[in-house]
Amino acid sequence: MKHFCRYLFLIIISFTLAGAGMHKYYVSVFQIEHVPKKKALQMTARIFIDDLELGLQKKYGKKFYLTEKRELPDTEEFLSKYFSEKVKVKVNGKAKPIKYLAKDTENDVLVCYFTIEAGTKVTSVEMNNATLLDVYPEQQNIINVKINSNKKSLLLTNDEPEGILEF
């Protein structure tokens, strides 16, 4: 009986550790940099392809097959629409639309490029980022902002989907 309990304990620990190793992290990273000469913020979003596909499918009811040969021809329009609805930016207290430019891939990550009108001087960036929060309650959206040579970051979650950075 003593050996049975020991083996049962080892089996339970093994399954617990195996499950912990399989846990997936739900995270995206948004990089924002001010380009005074262009009077704009340039934003790059890095999101796991399978997570974004699920988010798009849930929102629009169709499979997009991102980065595959059978990707839908109107994918870029849906990406633009999705991010315009999920990401809201205020520059110096004024709401600014984000303009989707293009996408690229890095391994299993989709990289999306955007521009945001900003003027030549930026004193604050406020962001509400609900990307994938409706799909994964534990989703974390990391926002890294560089204005001049000052770098600041936000961690946006389901509990706190918006934040402001002052420069």
PDB file of C-alpha atoms in Angstrom, residues 24 81 91 125-126 137 155:
ATOM      1  CA  LYS A  24       0.163  28.571 -23.707  1.00  0.00           C
ATOM      2  CA  LYS A  81     -11.250  46.706 -39.768  1.00  0.00           C
ATOM      3  CA  VAL A  91      -2.207  61.428 -28.990  1.00  0.00           C
ATOM      4  CA  VAL A 125      -0.056  58.476 -25.793  1.00  0.00           C
ATOM      5  CA  GLU A 126      -3.213  56.841 -24.500  1.00  0.00           C
ATOM      6  CA  PRO A 137      -9.509  36.310 -21.114  1.00  0.00           C
ATOM      7  CA  LEU A 155       0.741  46.031 -19.957  1.00  0.00           C
TER       8      LEU A 155
END
